[in-house]
Amino acid sequence: MDQFSADLFAEYRSHFTGGLARLATGAVFPAGYQSHAATETCPGHSTLLTGNRPAHTGIIANTWIDQSVARPKKEVYCAEDETRAAADPKDYVASVGHLLVPTLGERMKQHWPAARNVAVSGKDRAALMMGGHVIDQVWWWKNNGFVTLDGRSDVPAARAENAAVAKLLAKGAPALPLPAFCAPREGAIQAGSATVGTGHFALAAGDATAFRASPRLDQATLDLALKLVDAMKLGKGAAPDMLAVSLSATDYVGHATGTQGPEMCLQLATVDQALGAFFAALDARGIDYGVVLSADHGGFDMPERQNRAAMPQVARADAALLPKALSAAVAARTGLPAQGLILGDGAAGDFWVKADLPPPTRPAWWKQRARCWPAIPRWPPCSPPRNWPPRRCRPARPKPGH
Ligand SMILES: [Zn+2]
């Protein structure tokens, strides 16, 4: 479950009555921590079924900068084939090429040639990183239906699920009933440009974006998984099969409305029931199965709601941290060309410095860097160096009128 942190599980544990309650009767590790730095979806999913950290899986972020790629756009998405030009830069060619290690499903296929390896998700990067390279079926949500890798053929199970979702999208759907335990979380909050805290997932006809950020995406993902179970007779063959399902809606709901509102409460209550129905369907088929549930990372609540919860210091990321603004700021101080000086995925991601600065301009960069980080001390130091730890970079002098 995408963004299903140990905190959220602990918070709602006593309210689960469906699949999550059933799983809680098994072995539970209530304090979940990650031992890698970039807790994003792609690195997280690359660790779940490989037993490797991102430094080894090759999936170090959702998006990174590779200044050696031929195209003008140097951002590389973790689950794309950047060597294949797409008609629209946003409409990349999905690929698992960046994953450098085998997944559990691939290892099972190696050990038991009859084993099937299947992955389904609301996100391409989640399905691909849990499935790996050698995969029998891999499906993820894109725009308004489930799709697979380029060059692979459609299957009746996916066609049937896409038809069911299309019907629902065309008609729209009423708000979901709010469980009583969610009611105390109701309350409108102005979060940036959006109002959150009152959403119950009413679906307007044709609104695929709202569908995606709702429990209905998880229900559709589980429906497709079950259709594939039936079509492929998973769990009924001579060898064990691997079915990896990544439920993405918790993450989409968390990003859109935060983690502490009625929306997240409703999302978790719904996915709990959907998982219960999914397990019951596997039981009804007489399948002998084991379930492991985990998450790729956690999430923060909206800063505005955290402010109300006596955390006045919580704030939105400063727009001055965006690569374009940082480039302009560094360029203003150094005289370097601002264009593409600092590259990155935004305030929450990593930053890169333009690799091909013209040689005469490089000293300006180093001088600027030295202003923030005085001489790196000898290591190991004989005694603590006088200028260590480094002093903070001096803030820019405010412009008059600001
Ligand atoms: Zn995620």
XYZ file of C-alpha atoms and ligand atoms in Angstrom:
403
model
C 0.000 0.000 0.000
C 1.520 3.219 -1.248
C 2.173 5.776 1.560
C 0.658 3.446 4.191
C 3.020 4.374 7.016
C 3.366 2.500 10.294
C 1.837 5.628 11.867
C -1.357 5.324 9.817
C -1.612 1.606 10.546
C -1.233 2.242 14.291
C -3.727 5.105 14.197
C -6.495 3.065 12.557
C -5.632 -0.427 13.726
C -8.524 -0.659 16.204
C -11.030 0.373 13.496
C -10.103 -2.208 10.870
C -12.635 -5.011 10.457
C -11.806 -6.305 6.958
C -8.621 -7.463 5.274
C -6.318 -5.307 7.381
C -7.883 -6.693 10.578
C -7.373 -10.197 9.237
C -3.738 -9.484 8.436
C -3.293 -8.010 11.929
C -4.029 -11.474 13.354
C -0.801 -12.672 11.730
C 2.715 -11.444 12.375
C 2.746 -7.643 12.668
C 5.804 -5.400 12.688
C 4.206 -2.190 13.981
C 7.311 0.002 13.813
C 8.306 0.193 10.177
C 11.452 2.058 9.194
C 13.351 2.366 5.973
C 17.105 2.293 5.792
C 17.415 4.309 2.602
C 17.367 8.047 2.151
C 14.986 8.844 -0.685
C 11.693 7.453 0.590
C 9.825 7.781 -2.677
C 7.587 5.342 -4.518
C 10.070 4.013 -7.043
C 13.014 3.385 -4.690
C 10.611 1.938 -2.093
C 8.992 -0.491 -4.511
C 12.421 -1.447 -5.871
C 13.403 -2.655 -2.384
C 10.211 -4.531 -1.434
C 10.665 -7.702 -3.504
C 14.376 -7.564 -4.248
C 15.894 -7.456 -0.754
C 18.261 -4.765 -1.987
C 18.699 -1.103 -1.140
C 18.283 1.534 -3.844
C 22.070 1.891 -4.184
C 21.994 -1.648 -5.564
C 18.591 -1.730 -7.259
C 19.633 1.278 -9.354
C 16.384 3.056 -8.458
C 17.721 5.968 -6.432
C 14.699 8.269 -6.854
C 11.420 8.615 -8.738
C 13.206 10.956 -11.121
C 16.880 11.721 -11.388
C 19.083 13.851 -13.592
C 21.312 12.207 -16.157
C 23.138 14.964 -18.003
C 24.533 12.447 -20.479
C 21.168 11.618 -22.061
C 20.905 12.773 -25.642
C 17.549 14.532 -25.405
C 17.249 18.143 -24.188
C 15.258 17.043 -21.123
C 17.784 15.630 -18.642
C 15.275 14.341 -16.079
C 15.004 10.582 -16.253
C 11.936 8.877 -14.834
C 12.768 5.651 -12.963
C 10.370 3.547 -15.028
C 10.993 4.894 -18.509
C 13.180 3.992 -21.448
C 14.759 7.382 -22.109
C 16.450 6.106 -25.256
C 13.059 5.857 -26.948
C 11.786 9.252 -27.921
C 8.149 9.789 -26.991
C 5.792 11.958 -28.987
C 4.971 13.898 -25.842
C 7.754 14.280 -23.223
C 5.223 13.444 -20.511
C 4.053 10.383 -22.421
C 7.248 8.388 -21.884
C 7.796 4.768 -22.868
C 7.383 2.689 -19.672
C 10.209 0.276 -18.948
C 11.839 -1.658 -16.107
C 15.280 -1.229 -17.666
C 16.708 0.770 -14.756
C 16.087 -2.049 -12.242
C 19.430 -3.829 -11.833
C 18.530 -6.748 -9.560
C 16.044 -9.639 -9.783
C 12.700 -9.625 -7.976
C 11.305 -12.468 -5.897
C 8.910 -13.379 -8.727
C 11.820 -13.668 -11.144
C 13.777 -15.821 -8.700
C 10.720 -18.061 -8.268
C 10.447 -18.468 -12.041
C 14.118 -19.363 -12.167
C 13.647 -21.996 -9.481
C 10.258 -23.283 -10.657
C 9.884 -22.777 -14.408
C 6.108 -23.277 -14.092
C 5.736 -20.337 -11.663
C 3.969 -17.226 -12.913
C 5.025 -13.692 -12.024
C 2.249 -11.074 -12.141
C 2.114 -7.427 -11.010
C -0.799 -4.961 -10.911
C -0.880 -1.386 -9.627
C -2.322 2.082 -9.843
C 1.209 3.258 -10.822
C 3.547 1.983 -13.521
C 6.673 2.337 -11.373
C 5.102 0.279 -8.579
C 4.016 -2.607 -10.836
C 7.283 -2.649 -12.793
C 9.644 -2.451 -9.800
C 7.820 -5.246 -7.948
C 7.475 -7.374 -11.085
C 10.885 -7.025 -12.670
C 12.075 -7.957 -16.136
C 10.754 -11.508 -16.513
C 7.050 -11.117 -15.953
C 3.980 -12.925 -17.261
C 1.479 -10.078 -16.814
C 2.056 -6.501 -15.670
C -0.698 -3.879 -15.608
C -1.016 -0.349 -14.232
C -3.444 2.540 -14.345
C -2.810 5.237 -16.936
C -5.170 8.153 -17.663
C -8.457 6.242 -17.745
C -7.693 2.538 -17.846
C -5.175 -0.216 -17.138
C -2.313 -0.595 -19.640
C 0.716 -2.850 -20.039
C 4.201 -2.644 -21.545
C 4.580 -1.428 -25.086
C 4.417 -4.319 -27.541
C 2.476 -6.639 -25.247
C -0.988 -7.736 -26.197
C -4.208 -6.966 -24.406
C -5.773 -9.787 -22.383
C -9.500 -10.424 -21.753
C -9.101 -9.887 -17.981
C -7.764 -6.340 -18.480
C -10.309 -5.629 -21.216
C -13.125 -6.664 -18.878
C -11.835 -4.525 -15.993
C -11.310 -1.530 -18.254
C -14.867 -1.906 -19.549
C -16.204 -2.005 -15.964
C -14.230 1.111 -15.007
C -15.298 2.926 -18.180
C -18.925 2.248 -17.296
C -18.435 3.602 -13.762
C -16.566 6.667 -15.041
C -19.240 7.439 -17.616
C -21.977 7.311 -15.005
C -20.181 8.818 -12.017
C -20.909 7.676 -8.468
C -22.336 9.114 -5.251
C -20.251 10.015 -2.191
C -19.082 7.127 -0.038
C -20.805 6.830 3.356
C -18.573 8.141 6.135
C -17.958 5.615 8.958
C -18.748 7.033 12.405
C -15.111 6.857 13.482
C -14.181 9.198 10.633
C -16.671 11.900 11.637
C -14.402 13.668 14.187
C -11.928 14.306 11.351
C -14.391 16.408 9.375
C -13.568 20.075 8.984
C -12.685 22.294 6.034
C -9.070 23.460 5.865
C -7.624 25.809 3.294
C -4.483 23.990 2.147
C -2.613 26.032 -0.414
C -5.092 26.628 -3.236
C -7.339 23.702 -2.271
C -9.961 23.177 0.396
C -9.642 19.776 2.046
C -11.215 18.068 5.017
C -14.759 17.563 3.734
C -14.287 15.145 0.822
C -16.313 11.929 0.596
C -15.290 10.875 -2.924
C -18.419 11.707 -4.891
C -17.394 10.972 -8.489
C -18.542 13.325 -11.247
C -19.168 11.592 -14.593
C -15.974 11.414 -16.633
C -13.639 12.671 -13.888
C -10.740 10.199 -14.223
C -8.465 12.399 -12.088
C -10.875 12.215 -9.130
C -11.251 8.476 -9.730
C -7.503 8.027 -9.391
C -7.273 9.874 -6.053
C -10.019 7.775 -4.490
C -10.541 4.321 -2.970
C -12.168 3.309 -6.257
C -8.721 3.039 -7.866
C -7.711 0.416 -5.290
C -10.986 -1.444 -5.762
C -10.389 -1.535 -9.524
C -6.774 -2.680 -8.999
C -7.943 -5.550 -6.777
C -10.717 -6.401 -9.259
C -8.156 -6.658 -12.040
C -5.866 -8.765 -9.824
C -8.743 -11.169 -9.167
C -9.635 -11.340 -12.859
C -6.002 -12.272 -13.590
C -6.083 -14.877 -10.803
C -9.085 -16.476 -12.543
C -7.809 -16.161 -16.097
C -4.342 -17.524 -15.282
C -5.537 -19.939 -12.573
C -2.946 -18.442 -10.252
C -2.240 -20.508 -7.165
C -3.640 -23.636 -8.807
C -0.589 -24.764 -10.759
C 2.229 -27.155 -9.932
C 4.471 -24.323 -8.716
C 3.828 -21.309 -6.474
C 2.980 -18.086 -8.288
C 3.780 -14.488 -7.350
C 1.050 -11.847 -7.493
C 2.341 -8.371 -6.572
C -0.395 -5.779 -6.050
C 0.451 -2.172 -5.257
C -2.551 -0.154 -4.099
C -1.789 3.468 -4.992
C -4.862 5.369 -3.802
C -3.625 5.928 -0.222
C -0.731 7.901 -1.714
C -2.903 9.884 -4.120
C -5.386 10.670 -1.334
C -2.531 11.619 1.024
C -0.987 13.981 -1.508
C -4.326 15.586 -2.406
C -5.902 15.901 1.043
C -3.304 15.022 3.689
C -3.076 12.124 6.116
C -5.298 13.321 8.971
C -8.583 14.247 7.321
C -11.831 12.350 6.729
C -10.586 11.562 3.213
C -7.723 9.367 4.478
C -10.035 7.825 7.069
C -12.541 6.918 4.354
C -9.756 5.676 2.069
C -8.372 3.312 4.724
C -11.819 2.110 5.784
C -12.647 1.327 2.147
C -9.368 -0.385 1.305
C -9.710 -2.459 4.494
C -13.074 -3.757 3.213
C -11.784 -4.179 -0.352
C -8.852 -6.276 0.890
C -11.246 -8.342 3.007
C -13.386 -9.044 -0.062
C -10.269 -9.901 -2.087
C -9.054 -12.435 0.492
C -12.576 -13.899 0.751
C -12.596 -14.330 -3.037
C -9.259 -16.182 -2.897
C -10.657 -18.363 -0.087
C -13.773 -19.131 -2.135
C -11.537 -20.378 -4.954
C -9.780 -22.779 -2.617
C -6.406 -21.164 -3.247
C -3.626 -21.846 -0.731
C -1.934 -18.464 -0.369
C 0.198 -16.295 1.843
C -0.040 -12.506 2.089
C 2.626 -9.968 2.979
C 1.553 -6.334 3.219
C 4.019 -3.485 3.380
C 4.486 0.074 2.161
C 7.000 2.008 0.108
C 7.116 5.117 2.360
C 4.928 7.317 4.563
C 3.534 10.812 4.148
C 3.002 14.141 5.880
C -0.255 15.838 6.675
C -1.125 19.220 5.192
C 0.981 21.916 6.933
C -2.142 24.018 7.532
C -3.765 21.204 9.522
C -0.504 20.573 11.370
C -0.437 24.271 12.262
C -3.840 23.805 13.884
C -2.502 20.751 15.706
C -0.053 22.934 17.653
C 2.791 22.610 15.164
C 3.199 26.249 14.107
C 6.657 25.655 12.645
C 5.361 23.339 9.896
C 5.307 25.140 6.559
C 5.085 24.535 2.831
C 8.374 24.151 0.984
C 9.767 27.549 0.025
C 9.454 28.200 -3.713
C 13.001 29.585 -3.489
C 14.153 25.963 -3.243
C 12.901 25.093 -6.724
C 15.766 24.423 -9.158
C 14.910 27.408 -11.346
C 14.877 29.836 -8.404
C 18.055 28.313 -6.953
C 19.745 28.610 -10.348
C 18.825 32.290 -10.534
C 20.052 32.923 -6.981
C 23.403 31.219 -7.542
C 23.774 32.893 -10.938
C 23.155 36.305 -9.387
C 25.962 35.775 -6.905
C 28.476 34.124 -9.210
C 27.799 35.563 -12.635
C 27.375 32.040 -13.997
C 24.707 31.514 -16.644
C 21.452 30.719 -14.806
C 20.079 28.468 -17.518
C 19.961 24.934 -16.080
C 22.644 25.689 -13.467
C 20.904 23.662 -10.741
C 18.874 20.701 -11.901
C 16.473 18.642 -9.874
C 13.051 17.252 -9.165
C 11.889 20.112 -6.938
C 12.204 21.001 -3.286
C 11.472 17.439 -2.144
C 13.998 15.788 -4.435
C 17.719 15.801 -5.069
C 19.775 18.539 -6.704
C 22.443 18.354 -9.383
C 24.845 20.998 -10.658
C 25.233 21.539 -14.372
C 28.085 19.263 -15.432
C 29.318 21.161 -18.461
C 30.014 24.610 -17.052
C 32.479 26.308 -19.392
C 35.958 25.951 -17.775
C 36.479 29.715 -17.229
C 33.279 29.877 -15.146
C 34.097 26.949 -12.868
C 36.190 28.956 -10.374
C 33.151 31.177 -9.766
C 31.152 28.141 -8.753
C 33.883 26.880 -6.437
C 34.248 30.300 -4.863
C 30.527 30.393 -4.169
C 30.666 26.883 -2.756
C 33.558 27.835 -0.478
C 31.506 30.683 0.971
C 29.067 28.110 2.343
C 31.472 25.268 3.040
C 34.899 26.362 4.263
C 37.832 24.080 3.585
C 36.898 20.441 4.055
C 38.893 19.315 7.107
C 41.500 16.620 6.870
C 39.997 13.265 7.624
C 40.458 11.792 10.095
C 41.127 15.096 11.824
C 43.924 15.181 14.435
C 41.902 17.690 16.416
C 38.524 19.289 15.667
C 39.194 21.854 12.951
C 38.469 25.430 13.924
C 36.107 25.983 11.036
C 34.098 22.792 11.544
C 31.156 22.374 11.526
C 30.787 24.773 8.620
C 29.011 28.047 9.201
C 25.749 28.613 7.423
C 25.704 30.218 4.025
C 25.105 33.937 4.505
C 21.553 34.787 3.493
C 21.143 37.048 0.511
C 20.593 40.693 1.486
C 16.867 41.420 1.165
C 15.971 43.636 -1.745
C 14.469 47.018 -0.866
C 10.709 46.775 -0.638
C 10.709 43.096 0.414
Zn 4.739 5.829 -2.983
